[in-house]
mmCIF file of C-alpha atoms in Angstrom:
data_model
loop_
_atom_site.group_PDB
_atom_site.id
_atom_site.type_symbol
_atom_site.label_atom_id
_atom_site.label_comp_id
_atom_site.label_asym_id
_atom_site.label_seq_id
_atom_site.Cartn_x
_atom_site.Cartn_y
_atom_site.Cartn_z
ATOM 1 C CA MET A 513 124.535 107.866 83.649
ATOM 2 C CA PRO A 514 125.045 107.437 79.920
ATOM 3 C CA ARG A 515 127.959 105.603 78.527
ATOM 4 C CA SER A 516 129.000 108.585 76.545
ATOM 5 C CA ILE A 517 128.362 112.320 76.256
ATOM 6 C CA PRO A 518 128.383 113.718 72.637
ATOM 7 C CA PRO A 519 130.108 116.897 71.761
ATOM 8 C CA LEU A 520 128.232 120.105 71.779
ATOM 9 C CA PRO A 521 127.718 121.746 68.367
ATOM 10 C CA GLY A 522 129.743 124.922 67.407
ATOM 11 C CA LEU A 523 132.466 124.590 70.052
ATOM 12 C CA THR A 524 136.059 123.976 69.638
ATOM 13 C CA ARG A 525 136.990 120.263 70.292
ATOM 14 C CA TYR A 526 140.020 119.440 72.161
ATOM 15 C CA THR A 527 141.109 115.658 72.105
ATOM 16 C CA ARG A 528 143.993 116.037 74.694
ATOM 17 C CA TRP A 529 144.058 117.662 77.995
ATOM 18 C CA ASP A 530 147.565 119.094 77.262
ATOM 19 C CA ALA A 531 145.830 120.723 74.254
ATOM 20 C CA VAL A 532 143.463 122.744 76.240
ATOM 21 C CA PRO A 533 144.458 126.531 76.264
ATOM 22 C CA ASP A 534 145.508 128.097 79.701
ATOM 23 C CA GLY A 535 142.299 129.721 81.447
ATOM 24 C CA LEU A 536 139.801 126.870 80.279
ATOM 25 C CA HIS A 537 138.602 124.888 82.872
ATOM 26 C CA THR A 538 135.735 122.253 83.450
ATOM 27 C CA LYS A 539 133.133 122.718 86.103
ATOM 28 C CA THR A 540 134.774 120.294 88.449
ATOM 29 C CA GLN A 541 138.058 122.104 87.909
ATOM 30 C CA LEU A 542 136.525 125.559 88.721
ATOM 31 C CA SER A 543 134.944 124.212 91.886
ATOM 32 C CA GLN A 544 138.118 122.897 93.321
ATOM 33 C CA MET A 545 139.965 126.264 92.991
ATOM 34 C CA ASP A 546 140.585 128.353 96.103
ATOM 35 C CA PRO A 547 138.169 130.017 96.413
ATOM 36 C CA PRO A 548 135.857 127.846 94.451
ATOM 37 C CA LEU A 549 134.312 129.026 91.273
ATOM 38 C CA LYS A 550 131.405 128.145 89.096
ATOM 39 C CA PRO A 551 130.790 129.041 85.319
ATOM 40 C CA GLY A 552 129.472 132.633 84.764
ATOM 41 C CA ALA A 553 129.151 132.282 81.089
ATOM 42 C CA ASP A 554 128.344 129.732 78.310
ATOM 43 C CA PRO A 555 131.021 127.318 77.429
ATOM 44 C CA VAL A 556 133.690 128.146 74.977
ATOM 45 C CA GLY A 557 135.161 124.620 74.201
ATOM 46 C CA GLN A 558 135.142 121.119 74.886
ATOM 47 C CA VAL A 559 137.698 118.311 75.974
ATOM 48 C CA LEU A 560 137.443 114.614 75.277
ATOM 49 C CA TYR A 561 137.628 112.488 78.235
ATOM 50 C CA ASN A 562 137.413 108.639 78.856
ATOM 51 C CA GLY A 563 137.703 108.157 75.268
ATOM 52 C CA ASN A 564 133.959 108.801 74.248
ATOM 53 C CA SER A 565 132.702 111.733 76.160
ATOM 54 C CA TYR A 566 133.046 115.568 75.957
ATOM 55 C CA ALA A 567 133.247 117.926 78.905
ATOM 56 C CA PRO A 568 132.351 121.637 78.434
ATOM 57 C CA LEU A 569 135.309 124.159 79.036
ATOM 58 C CA TYR A 570 134.491 127.737 80.506
ATOM 59 C CA ASP A 571 136.709 130.703 80.684
ATOM 60 C CA VAL A 572 138.050 131.444 84.193
ATOM 61 C CA ASP A 573 137.790 135.140 83.618
ATOM 62 C CA THR A 574 134.053 134.888 83.418
ATOM 63 C CA ALA A 575 133.633 132.738 86.392
ATOM 64 C CA VAL A 576 132.011 133.790 89.685
ATOM 65 C CA PRO A 577 132.594 132.748 93.108
ATOM 66 C CA LYS A 578 130.794 129.894 94.071
ATOM 67 C CA ARG A 579 128.159 130.084 97.015
ATOM 68 C CA THR A 580 129.626 128.515 100.101
ATOM 69 C CA VAL A 581 127.993 126.772 102.806
ATOM 70 C CA SER A 582 127.680 128.672 106.301
ATOM 71 C CA PRO A 583 128.349 126.932 109.359
ATOM 72 C CA ALA A 584 124.847 126.509 110.501
ATOM 73 C CA GLN A 585 123.834 125.070 106.996
ATOM 74 C CA ARG A 586 127.017 122.489 107.227
ATOM 75 C CA ALA A 587 125.652 121.514 110.544
ATOM 76 C CA VAL A 588 122.105 120.946 109.390
ATOM 77 C CA LEU A 589 123.635 119.060 106.335
ATOM 78 C CA ASP A 590 125.823 116.894 108.398
ATOM 79 C CA ARG A 591 122.709 116.043 110.811
ATOM 80 C CA ALA A 592 120.346 115.049 107.862
ATOM 81 C CA ARG A 593 123.447 112.732 106.579
ATOM 82 C CA GLU A 594 123.367 111.317 110.165
ATOM 83 C CA LEU A 595 119.859 110.680 110.178
ATOM 84 C CA GLN A 596 120.017 108.808 106.891
ATOM 85 C CA TYR A 597 121.514 105.861 109.013
ATOM 86 C CA ARG A 598 118.983 106.150 111.916
ATOM 87 C CA CYS A 599 115.438 104.611 111.915
ATOM 88 C CA ARG A 600 112.887 107.171 112.448
ATOM 89 C CA ARG A 601 110.709 104.737 114.220
ATOM 90 C CA CYS A 602 112.908 102.760 116.556
ATOM 91 C CA GLY A 603 116.263 105.069 116.507
ATOM 92 C CA ALA A 604 118.254 101.871 115.448
ATOM 93 C CA GLU A 605 121.688 102.888 113.804
ATOM 94 C CA GLU A 606 122.388 101.033 110.480
ATOM 95 C CA THR A 607 125.551 100.892 108.606
ATOM 96 C CA GLU A 608 123.963 101.780 105.026
ATOM 97 C CA PRO A 609 121.693 104.737 104.474
ATOM 98 C CA LEU A 610 118.025 103.866 104.998
ATOM 99 C CA GLY A 611 116.660 105.628 102.000
ATOM 100 C CA ARG A 612 113.104 106.862 101.481
ATOM 101 C CA GLY A 613 111.039 106.742 104.656
ATOM 102 C CA ARG A 614 114.024 106.018 106.764
ATOM 103 C CA TYR A 615 112.780 102.842 108.406
ATOM 104 C CA CYS A 616 114.993 99.793 109.203
ATOM 105 C CA ASP A 617 113.865 96.362 107.818
ATOM 106 C CA PRO A 618 111.924 95.220 111.191
ATOM 107 C CA CYS A 619 110.165 98.720 111.174
ATOM 108 C CA ARG A 620 109.644 98.598 107.510
ATOM 109 C CA TYR A 621 107.844 95.266 107.736
ATOM 110 C CA ALA A 622 105.705 96.424 110.901
ATOM 111 C CA MET A 623 104.546 99.559 108.944
ATOM 112 C CA THR A 624 103.816 97.651 105.793
ATOM 113 C CA MET A 625 101.526 95.393 107.989
ATOM 114 C CA TRP A 626 99.925 98.276 109.664
ATOM 115 C CA GLU A 627 99.232 100.092 106.569
ATOM 116 C CA GLN A 628 97.334 96.848 105.400
ATOM 117 C CA HIS A 629 95.554 97.069 108.654
ATOM 118 C CA ASP A 630 94.581 100.770 108.121
ATOM 119 C CA GLN A 631 93.531 100.149 104.679
ATOM 120 C CA ALA A 632 91.382 97.447 105.685
ATOM 121 C CA GLN A 633 89.498 99.546 108.171
ATOM 122 C CA ALA A 634 89.118 102.430 105.547
ATOM 123 C CA LEU A 635 87.654 99.852 103.205
ATOM 124 C CA ALA A 636 85.186 98.659 106.203
ATOM 125 C CA ARG A 637 84.205 102.230 106.926
ATOM 126 C CA GLU A 638 83.553 102.718 103.064
ATOM 127 C CA LEU A 639 81.337 99.746 102.894
ATOM 128 C CA VAL A 640 79.574 100.303 106.050
ATOM 129 C CA ALA A 641 78.647 104.129 105.116
ATOM 130 C CA ASP A 642 77.395 102.702 101.668
ATOM 131 C CA PRO A 643 73.487 102.193 101.534
ATOM 132 C CA ALA A 644 74.141 100.137 98.396
ATOM 133 C CA ALA A 645 76.625 97.777 99.812
ATOM 134 C CA VAL A 646 75.259 94.207 100.467
ATOM 135 C CA LEU A 647 76.734 91.137 101.792
ATOM 136 C CA LEU A 648 76.091 87.967 99.523
ATOM 137 C CA VAL A 649 75.935 84.508 101.210
ATOM 138 C CA VAL A 650 75.546 81.378 99.359
ATOM 139 C CA ASP A 651 75.788 77.739 100.243
ATOM 140 C CA VAL A 652 75.220 75.620 96.953
ATOM 141 C CA GLY A 653 77.788 72.850 97.664
ATOM 142 C CA PRO A 654 77.615 70.020 95.133
ATOM 143 C CA ASP A 655 77.564 67.452 97.926
ATOM 144 C CA SER A 656 75.006 69.249 100.067
ATOM 145 C CA PRO A 657 71.179 68.036 100.083
ATOM 146 C CA PRO A 658 69.212 70.346 98.160
ATOM 147 C CA GLU A 659 66.884 71.242 100.885
ATOM 148 C CA THR A 660 69.809 72.642 102.919
ATOM 149 C CA GLN A 661 70.994 74.937 99.811
ATOM 150 C CA GLY A 662 70.194 78.544 99.653
ATOM 151 C CA VAL A 663 71.218 82.232 99.352
ATOM 152 C CA ALA A 664 70.820 85.255 101.617
ATOM 153 C CA VAL A 665 71.412 88.876 100.831
ATOM 154 C CA VAL A 666 72.205 91.380 103.797
ATOM 155 C CA SER A 667 72.594 95.062 103.853
ATOM 156 C CA VAL A 668 75.810 96.040 105.308
ATOM 157 C CA HIS A 669 74.999 99.530 106.181
ATOM 158 C CA ASP A 670 71.827 98.825 108.261
ATOM 159 C CA ARG A 671 72.244 94.853 108.813
ATOM 160 C CA GLN A 672 68.984 94.165 107.637
ATOM 161 C CA LEU A 673 68.123 90.877 105.642
ATOM 162 C CA LEU A 674 67.142 91.860 102.188
ATOM 163 C CA TYR A 675 66.583 88.369 100.481
ATOM 164 C CA ALA A 676 66.676 84.780 101.531
ATOM 165 C CA ALA A 677 65.464 81.855 99.569
ATOM 166 C CA PRO A 678 66.323 78.097 98.668
ATOM 167 C CA ALA A 679 68.795 77.745 95.903
ATOM 168 C CA GLY A 680 66.978 74.961 94.237
ATOM 169 C CA GLU A 681 69.049 72.383 92.012
ATOM 170 C CA HIS A 682 71.186 73.409 89.224
ATOM 171 C CA GLY A 683 69.145 73.680 85.926
ATOM 172 C CA SER A 684 65.791 73.704 87.811
ATOM 173 C CA PRO A 685 63.074 76.567 87.488
ATOM 174 C CA GLU A 686 63.962 77.359 91.164
ATOM 175 C CA ARG A 687 67.443 78.131 90.448
ATOM 176 C CA GLU A 688 66.786 80.244 87.651
ATOM 177 C CA ALA A 689 64.293 82.379 89.579
ATOM 178 C CA VAL A 690 66.880 82.669 92.286
ATOM 179 C CA VAL A 691 69.484 83.952 89.574
ATOM 180 C CA ALA A 692 67.050 86.238 88.181
ATOM 181 C CA ARG A 693 66.043 87.697 91.627
ATOM 182 C CA LEU A 694 69.690 88.238 92.585
ATOM 183 C CA ASP A 695 70.368 89.893 89.084
ATOM 184 C CA ALA A 696 67.539 92.438 89.891
ATOM 185 C CA LEU A 697 68.457 92.805 93.337
ATOM 186 C CA LEU A 698 72.314 93.327 93.190
ATOM 187 C CA ALA A 699 72.256 95.651 90.128
ATOM 188 C CA ASP A 700 74.339 98.642 90.614
ATOM 189 C CA ARG A 701 75.113 97.519 94.208
ATOM 190 C CA ARG A 702 78.452 96.828 95.527
ATOM 191 C CA VAL A 703 78.509 93.315 96.482
ATOM 192 C CA VAL A 704 80.687 91.979 99.550
ATOM 193 C CA GLU A 705 81.600 88.195 99.391
ATOM 194 C CA GLU A 706 81.574 86.003 102.537
ATOM 195 C CA PRO A 707 84.802 84.293 103.558
ATOM 196 C CA ASP A 708 85.577 82.064 100.427
ATOM 197 C CA PHE A 709 87.283 79.110 101.697
ATOM 198 C CA MET A 710 86.711 78.785 105.467
ATOM 199 C CA GLY A 711 83.923 76.389 106.782
ATOM 200 C CA PRO A 712 82.540 73.107 105.794
ATOM 201 C CA ASN A 713 82.171 74.031 101.937
ATOM 202 C CA ARG A 714 83.668 76.556 99.502
ATOM 203 C CA ARG A 715 80.716 78.987 99.022
ATOM 204 C CA TYR A 716 81.610 81.118 96.103
ATOM 205 C CA PRO A 717 79.152 83.252 94.418
ATOM 206 C CA HIS A 718 79.728 81.883 91.067
ATOM 207 C CA ALA A 719 78.843 78.336 92.222
ATOM 208 C CA VAL A 720 75.086 79.520 91.985
ATOM 209 C CA LEU A 721 75.658 79.764 88.204
ATOM 210 C CA ARG A 722 77.650 76.537 87.285
ATOM 211 C CA LEU A 723 78.459 73.325 88.625
ATOM 212 C CA PRO A 724 81.909 72.855 89.731
ATOM 213 C CA SER A 725 84.159 71.098 87.052
ATOM 214 C CA SER A 726 87.890 70.609 86.481
ATOM 215 C CA GLU A 727 87.833 73.404 83.896
ATOM 216 C CA PRO A 728 89.461 76.885 85.340
ATOM 217 C CA VAL A 729 86.960 79.477 86.117
ATOM 218 C CA PRO A 730 87.863 82.805 84.544
ATOM 219 C CA SER A 731 88.335 85.748 86.821
ATOM 220 C CA GLY A 732 86.722 89.041 86.325
ATOM 221 C CA ARG A 733 83.193 90.305 86.056
ATOM 222 C CA ASP A 734 80.408 88.079 84.227
ATOM 223 C CA PRO A 735 78.899 90.733 81.803
ATOM 224 C CA GLN A 736 75.355 89.109 82.677
ATOM 225 C CA HIS A 737 75.879 88.454 86.464
ATOM 226 C CA PRO A 738 78.566 90.950 87.754
ATOM 227 C CA TRP A 739 77.798 90.031 91.302
ATOM 228 C CA ALA A 740 79.184 86.431 90.740
ATOM 229 C CA ALA A 741 82.850 87.368 89.881
ATOM 230 C CA PRO A 742 84.683 84.314 90.564
ATOM 231 C CA HIS A 743 87.356 84.807 93.053
ATOM 232 C CA SER A 744 88.629 88.100 91.920
ATOM 233 C CA ALA A 745 89.223 91.701 92.916
ATOM 234 C CA ALA A 746 85.876 92.614 91.382
ATOM 235 C CA ASN A 747 84.048 92.064 94.675
ATOM 236 C CA ALA A 748 85.407 92.744 98.178
ATOM 237 C CA SER A 749 85.261 89.961 100.677
ATOM 238 C CA VAL A 750 84.890 89.752 104.215
ATOM 239 C CA THR A 751 88.105 87.688 104.404
ATOM 240 C CA ALA A 752 90.284 90.309 102.677
ATOM 241 C CA VAL A 753 89.034 93.021 105.029
ATOM 242 C CA TRP A 754 89.357 90.735 108.353
ATOM 243 C CA THR A 755 92.698 89.332 107.349
ATOM 244 C CA GLY A 756 94.296 92.855 106.724
ATOM 245 C CA TRP A 757 92.705 94.335 110.053
ATOM 246 C CA PHE A 758 93.631 91.158 112.386
ATOM 247 C CA ALA A 759 97.236 91.081 110.750
ATOM 248 C CA TRP A 760 97.940 87.370 111.142
ATOM 249 C CA THR A 761 100.981 85.944 109.330
ATOM 250 C CA ASP A 762 102.352 82.481 109.187
ATOM 251 C CA ARG A 763 106.076 83.582 109.291
ATOM 252 C CA HIS A 764 107.736 86.372 111.003
ATOM 253 C CA SER A 765 109.172 87.894 107.791
ATOM 254 C CA ALA A 766 105.758 88.023 105.830
ATOM 255 C CA THR A 767 104.704 91.388 104.680
ATOM 256 C CA ARG A 768 101.234 90.167 103.710
ATOM 257 C CA ALA A 769 98.485 89.298 106.093
ATOM 258 C CA CYS A 770 96.746 86.126 105.567
ATOM 259 C CA ALA A 771 93.905 84.142 107.044
ATOM 260 C CA PRO A 772 94.748 81.334 109.540
ATOM 261 C CA TRP A 773 93.006 77.869 108.885
ATOM 262 C CA GLU A 774 89.576 77.690 110.752
ATOM 263 C CA TRP A 775 90.179 74.222 112.035
ATOM 264 C CA SER A 776 93.822 75.001 113.218
ATOM 265 C CA GLY A 777 92.009 75.796 116.519
ATOM 266 C CA ASP A 778 94.550 78.433 117.440
ATOM 267 C CA ILE A 779 92.471 81.597 116.423
ATOM 268 C CA PRO A 780 88.689 81.271 116.366
ATOM 269 C CA MET A 781 87.045 83.025 113.388
ATOM 270 C CA PRO A 782 84.873 86.147 114.260
ATOM 271 C CA TRP A 783 81.998 84.698 111.987
ATOM 272 C CA SER A 784 79.664 82.003 112.016
ATOM 273 C CA ARG A 785 79.485 79.486 109.190
ATOM 274 C CA SER A 786 76.173 77.217 109.417
ATOM 275 C CA LEU A 787 73.240 76.156 107.570
ATOM 276 C CA ASP A 788 71.530 79.291 108.727
ATOM 277 C CA LEU A 789 72.731 81.677 105.859
ATOM 278 C CA ARG A 790 70.623 84.629 107.596
ATOM 279 C CA ALA A 791 72.470 84.415 110.854
ATOM 280 C CA ASP A 792 75.993 83.911 108.958
ATOM 281 C CA GLY A 793 75.333 87.223 106.779
ATOM 282 C CA LEU A 794 74.260 89.309 109.855
ATOM 283 C CA SER A 795 77.455 87.942 111.640
ATOM 284 C CA MET A 796 79.738 88.806 108.945
ATOM 285 C CA ALA A 797 77.806 92.254 108.518
ATOM 286 C CA SER A 798 78.470 92.929 112.331
ATOM 287 C CA LEU A 799 82.100 91.984 111.850
ATOM 288 C CA LEU A 800 82.523 94.679 109.237
ATOM 289 C CA HIS A 801 80.955 97.223 111.654
ATOM 290 C CA ARG A 802 83.316 96.414 114.337
ATOM 291 C CA ILE A 803 86.135 96.613 112.041
ATOM 292 C CA ALA A 804 84.768 100.181 110.993
ATOM 293 C CA ASP A 805 84.416 101.032 114.611
ATOM 294 C CA GLY A 806 87.909 99.834 115.800
ATOM 295 C CA THR A 807 86.459 97.447 118.306
ATOM 296 C CA GLU A 808 87.344 94.135 116.511
ATOM 297 C CA PRO A 809 90.282 92.726 118.086
ATOM 298 C CA VAL A 810 93.870 92.558 116.366
ATOM 299 C CA TRP A 811 96.233 89.568 116.738
ATOM 300 C CA GLU A 812 98.158 89.891 119.897
ATOM 301 C CA ARG A 813 101.310 89.412 118.154
ATOM 302 C CA ALA A 814 100.542 92.080 115.318
ATOM 303 C CA ALA A 815 104.021 93.544 114.240
ATOM 304 C CA TRP A 816 103.533 97.036 115.215
ATOM 305 C CA THR A 817 102.185 95.910 118.634
ATOM 306 C CA LEU A 818 104.676 93.212 119.206
ATOM 307 C CA ASP A 819 107.809 95.495 118.920
ATOM 308 C CA GLY A 820 106.589 97.875 121.383
ATOM 309 C CA TYR A 821 106.704 100.980 118.981
ATOM 310 C CA GLY A 822 103.122 101.290 117.840
ATOM 311 C CA ALA A 823 101.800 102.504 114.445
ATOM 312 C CA GLY A 824 102.985 106.081 114.749
ATOM 313 C CA THR A 825 105.675 107.463 112.356
ATOM 314 C CA GLN A 826 106.953 110.107 114.570
ATOM 315 C CA ASP A 827 110.586 110.847 114.330
ATOM 316 C CA VAL A 828 112.352 109.505 117.345
ATOM 317 C CA SER A 829 115.690 110.688 116.171
ATOM 318 C CA ALA A 830 114.710 114.205 115.655
#
């Protein structure tokens, strides 16, 4: 609400309530009459109130009866007000109106987690259905022997190996040939990255282009090598899809799924990380297919399953 309401031009102003002529009333005053009235014509004056605002005044002779609420309408309105305090998912009664969606805090948390789960499946289905989507697997750790380093590209749609080769050392003709091949193969394709931080080494695609250093790597797409976007939203990742689907959290009040550490031993990772990049890529492509099909397991303590109310949004209080 504004701090002040300016006067309307062309209307008589009254600066005191006792100066207002008989028969002139504000909307509020008209609605409080018996029977209630509402303005039937334009205002004919205005009165100052609160020291800095003007309220329009209407002639009572031109006012018309205000529409009243029938008993049936009143019952519907009362029921709607009552439901504002009742969670539509679990039926819990709250002391304050629940607002948009009508979910209590525990249910809002559970539904937020389920929405991420549902969005992860939608993304997996989108990737699986896209013939141009590929999964890029890299292993170019600076401490790894050169003969164990390599890259592999797997088609997500049909789970076929499109390319696999030793990576070669940084600055070598072999590495330049690999980068050129990836530029050509991945042009106009949707690139999916493997899990970026799980396993023995960090296997980021941009590591193919540059040695690790203390300098921060800028996020976003490289205009010359867009497939090597460093840890950004430019390319989807198996980590993001699976964590949203699996719905694991490290605390009960979290509203964002995260990936458990592989070495914790509590939750086995559903993909392989080894020196066989071909097998790793096929394993991760199969994972995306299982998520798309809905056959990949969900965390047994996922919020929407743990509380017993499921993912549906049916109105239990109606």
